Amino acid sequence: MASRRDFLNTFRKPLEQTKENSPLVVRPPYGLNESLFQSKCVACESKACVTSCDEQIIIIQDDGTPRLDFSKSGCTFCEECASVCEPNVLSLENGHTSEQLNATFRISTEGCVAHHGVICFSCKEPCIDDAILFNGMFNPVIDMERCTGCGFCVGRCPTQAIDFTAIPLAVADNTREQIS
């Protein structure tokens, strides 16, 4: 008898890797613009934002800048990374990035088991903003007006059917409005 994981893997289809096509990454909340990450984070020796994150989703890239990794958890917007940021790239004064990350999320209808008639609420359960809606028992969709980009749904999906695209920090608010 096949395991549940084997069953779910039959629905897995590779998603188009938009992250590799673009140098943009999802940054921690409370950042003002990409140029500050590129200029100030590189010189930061403490990397205190990484150790302050209880969810352990902030990682330092090869270029010395922080990005978020949603493979195991998501962002709670706890403010800790901003409160310990020595170069002040992350600041609680940056209100426009304190409630939404610079990413848009989508659910692949090909990879999602719920879209294939299997009862699965793995993405909905961890969504703290109730941004994942179901049309009936199946067919989950992401309500872009409610989605903060926290990323909790990504790591919980058993078939990796949820993908995200980073958007530039300077236009994050405008892009979300156009997508809605």
PDB file of N, CA, C and O in Angstrom, residues 41-67:
ATOM      1  N   CYS A  41      22.941  46.519   4.732  1.00  0.00           N
ATOM      2  CA  CYS A  41      22.959  45.167   5.310  1.00  0.00           C
ATOM      3  C   CYS A  41      24.274  44.444   5.033  1.00  0.00           C
ATOM      4  O   CYS A  41      24.727  43.629   5.834  1.00  0.00           O
ATOM      5  N   VAL A  42      24.863  44.739   3.912  1.00  0.00           N
ATOM      6  CA  VAL A  42      26.127  44.101   3.539  1.00  0.00           C
ATOM      7  C   VAL A  42      27.210  44.415   4.566  1.00  0.00           C
ATOM      8  O   VAL A  42      28.022  43.561   4.917  1.00  0.00           O
ATOM      9  N   ALA A  43      27.207  45.643   5.084  1.00  0.00           N
ATOM     10  CA  ALA A  43      28.222  46.059   6.049  1.00  0.00           C
ATOM     11  C   ALA A  43      27.890  45.652   7.486  1.00  0.00           C
ATOM     12  O   ALA A  43      28.747  45.735   8.362  1.00  0.00           O
ATOM     13  N   CYS A  44      26.680  45.204   7.742  1.00  0.00           N
ATOM     14  CA  CYS A  44      26.278  44.818   9.102  1.00  0.00           C
ATOM     15  C   CYS A  44      26.984  43.531   9.501  1.00  0.00           C
ATOM     16  O   CYS A  44      26.868  42.507   8.822  1.00  0.00           O
ATOM     17  N   GLU A  45      27.701  43.575  10.596  1.00  0.00           N
ATOM     18  CA  GLU A  45      28.438  42.392  11.049  1.00  0.00           C
ATOM     19  C   GLU A  45      27.614  41.498  11.968  1.00  0.00           C
ATOM     20  O   GLU A  45      27.793  40.294  11.986  1.00  0.00           O
ATOM     21  N   SER A  46      26.715  42.064  12.736  1.00  0.00           N
ATOM     22  CA  SER A  46      25.990  41.269  13.740  1.00  0.00           C
ATOM     23  C   SER A  46      24.905  40.381  13.144  1.00  0.00           C
ATOM     24  O   SER A  46      24.636  39.308  13.668  1.00  0.00           O
ATOM     25  N   LYS A  47      24.260  40.848  12.065  1.00  0.00           N
ATOM     26  CA  LYS A  47      23.141  40.105  11.461  1.00  0.00           C
ATOM     27  C   LYS A  47      22.128  39.726  12.544  1.00  0.00           C
ATOM     28  O   LYS A  47      21.599  38.620  12.591  1.00  0.00           O
ATOM     29  N   ALA A  48      21.848  40.671  13.439  1.00  0.00           N
ATOM     30  CA  ALA A  48      20.961  40.449  14.584  1.00  0.00           C
ATOM     31  C   ALA A  48      19.541  40.094  14.156  1.00  0.00           C
ATOM     32  O   ALA A  48      18.815  39.428  14.895  1.00  0.00           O
ATOM     33  N   CYS A  49      19.140  40.507  12.973  1.00  0.00           N
ATOM     34  CA  CYS A  49      17.785  40.187  12.510  1.00  0.00           C
ATOM     35  C   CYS A  49      17.583  38.667  12.419  1.00  0.00           C
ATOM     36  O   CYS A  49      16.502  38.168  12.706  1.00  0.00           O
ATOM     37  N   VAL A  50      18.631  37.960  12.049  1.00  0.00           N
ATOM     38  CA  VAL A  50      18.536  36.502  11.913  1.00  0.00           C
ATOM     39  C   VAL A  50      18.291  35.848  13.265  1.00  0.00           C
ATOM     40  O   VAL A  50      17.390  35.021  13.417  1.00  0.00           O
ATOM     41  N   THR A  51      19.083  36.205  14.252  1.00  0.00           N
ATOM     42  CA  THR A  51      18.961  35.576  15.569  1.00  0.00           C
ATOM     43  C   THR A  51      17.722  36.027  16.326  1.00  0.00           C
ATOM     44  O   THR A  51      17.248  35.326  17.214  1.00  0.00           O
ATOM     45  N   SER A  52      17.175  37.186  15.980  1.00  0.00           N
ATOM     46  CA  SER A  52      15.986  37.684  16.678  1.00  0.00           C
ATOM     47  C   SER A  52      14.698  37.028  16.189  1.00  0.00           C
ATOM     48  O   SER A  52      13.671  37.101  16.868  1.00  0.00           O
ATOM     49  N   CYS A  53      14.729  36.393  15.050  1.00  0.00           N
ATOM     50  CA  CYS A  53      13.512  35.836  14.450  1.00  0.00           C
ATOM     51  C   CYS A  53      13.140  34.501  15.106  1.00  0.00           C
ATOM     52  O   CYS A  53      13.822  33.489  14.926  1.00  0.00           O
ATOM     53  N   ASP A  54      12.044  34.505  15.865  1.00  0.00           N
ATOM     54  CA  ASP A  54      11.573  33.279  16.525  1.00  0.00           C
ATOM     55  C   ASP A  54      11.159  32.208  15.531  1.00  0.00           C
ATOM     56  O   ASP A  54      11.255  31.021  15.809  1.00  0.00           O
ATOM     57  N   GLU A  55      10.687  32.605  14.381  1.00  0.00           N
ATOM     58  CA  GLU A  55      10.247  31.653  13.359  1.00  0.00           C
ATOM     59  C   GLU A  55      11.420  31.103  12.545  1.00  0.00           C
ATOM     60  O   GLU A  55      11.258  30.173  11.766  1.00  0.00           O
ATOM     61  N   GLN A  56      12.582  31.707  12.677  1.00  0.00           N
ATOM     62  CA  GLN A  56      13.813  31.294  11.987  1.00  0.00           C
ATOM     63  C   GLN A  56      13.644  31.269  10.465  1.00  0.00           C
ATOM     64  O   GLN A  56      14.091  30.344   9.793  1.00  0.00           O
ATOM     65  N   ILE A  57      13.024  32.317   9.942  1.00  0.00           N
ATOM     66  CA  ILE A  57      12.821  32.385   8.498  1.00  0.00           C
ATOM     67  C   ILE A  57      13.716  33.415   7.821  1.00  0.00           C
ATOM     68  O   ILE A  57      13.742  33.502   6.602  1.00  0.00           O
ATOM     69  N   ILE A  58      14.457  34.203   8.595  1.00  0.00           N
ATOM     70  CA  ILE A  58      15.373  35.168   8.000  1.00  0.00           C
ATOM     71  C   ILE A  58      16.712  34.485   7.772  1.00  0.00           C
ATOM     72  O   ILE A  58      17.312  33.954   8.711  1.00  0.00           O
ATOM     73  N   ILE A  59      17.143  34.500   6.522  1.00  0.00           N
ATOM     74  CA  ILE A  59      18.451  33.930   6.199  1.00  0.00           C
ATOM     75  C   ILE A  59      19.268  34.989   5.464  1.00  0.00           C
ATOM     76  O   ILE A  59      18.721  35.894   4.846  1.00  0.00           O
ATOM     77  N   ILE A  60      20.568  34.862   5.562  1.00  0.00           N
ATOM     78  CA  ILE A  60      21.463  35.795   4.885  1.00  0.00           C
ATOM     79  C   ILE A  60      21.921  35.155   3.582  1.00  0.00           C
ATOM     80  O   ILE A  60      22.423  34.040   3.562  1.00  0.00           O
ATOM     81  N   GLN A  61      21.740  35.890   2.498  1.00  0.00           N
ATOM     82  CA  GLN A  61      22.149  35.421   1.179  1.00  0.00           C
ATOM     83  C   GLN A  61      23.663  35.588   1.002  1.00  0.00           C
ATOM     84  O   GLN A  61      24.325  36.220   1.815  1.00  0.00           O
ATOM     85  N   ASP A  62      24.159  35.073  -0.099  1.00  0.00           N
ATOM     86  CA  ASP A  62      25.577  35.197  -0.411  1.00  0.00           C
ATOM     87  C   ASP A  62      26.027  36.647  -0.524  1.00  0.00           C
ATOM     88  O   ASP A  62      27.169  36.973  -0.240  1.00  0.00           O
ATOM     89  N   ASP A  63      25.115  37.538  -0.934  1.00  0.00           N
ATOM     90  CA  ASP A  63      25.486  38.950  -1.079  1.00  0.00           C
ATOM     91  C   ASP A  63      25.433  39.712   0.251  1.00  0.00           C
ATOM     92  O   ASP A  63      25.676  40.910   0.298  1.00  0.00           O
ATOM     93  N   GLY A  64      25.104  39.021   1.360  1.00  0.00           N
ATOM     94  CA  GLY A  64      25.091  39.644   2.676  1.00  0.00           C
ATOM     95  C   GLY A  64      23.783  40.291   3.072  1.00  0.00           C
ATOM     96  O   GLY A  64      23.688  40.924   4.117  1.00  0.00           O
ATOM     97  N   THR A  65      22.742  40.144   2.256  1.00  0.00           N
ATOM     98  CA  THR A  65      21.447  40.750   2.564  1.00  0.00           C
ATOM     99  C   THR A  65      20.471  39.689   3.066  1.00  0.00           C
ATOM    100  O   THR A  65      20.552  38.526   2.680  1.00  0.00           O
ATOM    101  N   PRO A  66      19.514  40.106   3.907  1.00  0.00           N
ATOM    102  CA  PRO A  66      18.543  39.144   4.434  1.00  0.00           C
ATOM    103  C   PRO A  66      17.390  38.899   3.458  1.00  0.00           C
ATOM    104  O   PRO A  66      17.000  39.787   2.697  1.00  0.00           O
ATOM    105  N   ARG A  67      16.881  37.687   3.499  1.00  0.00           N
ATOM    106  CA  ARG A  67      15.664  37.345   2.765  1.00  0.00           C
ATOM    107  C   ARG A  67      14.883  36.378   3.632  1.00  0.00           C
ATOM    108  O   ARG A  67      15.409  35.815   4.589  1.00  0.00           O
TER     109      ARG A  67
END
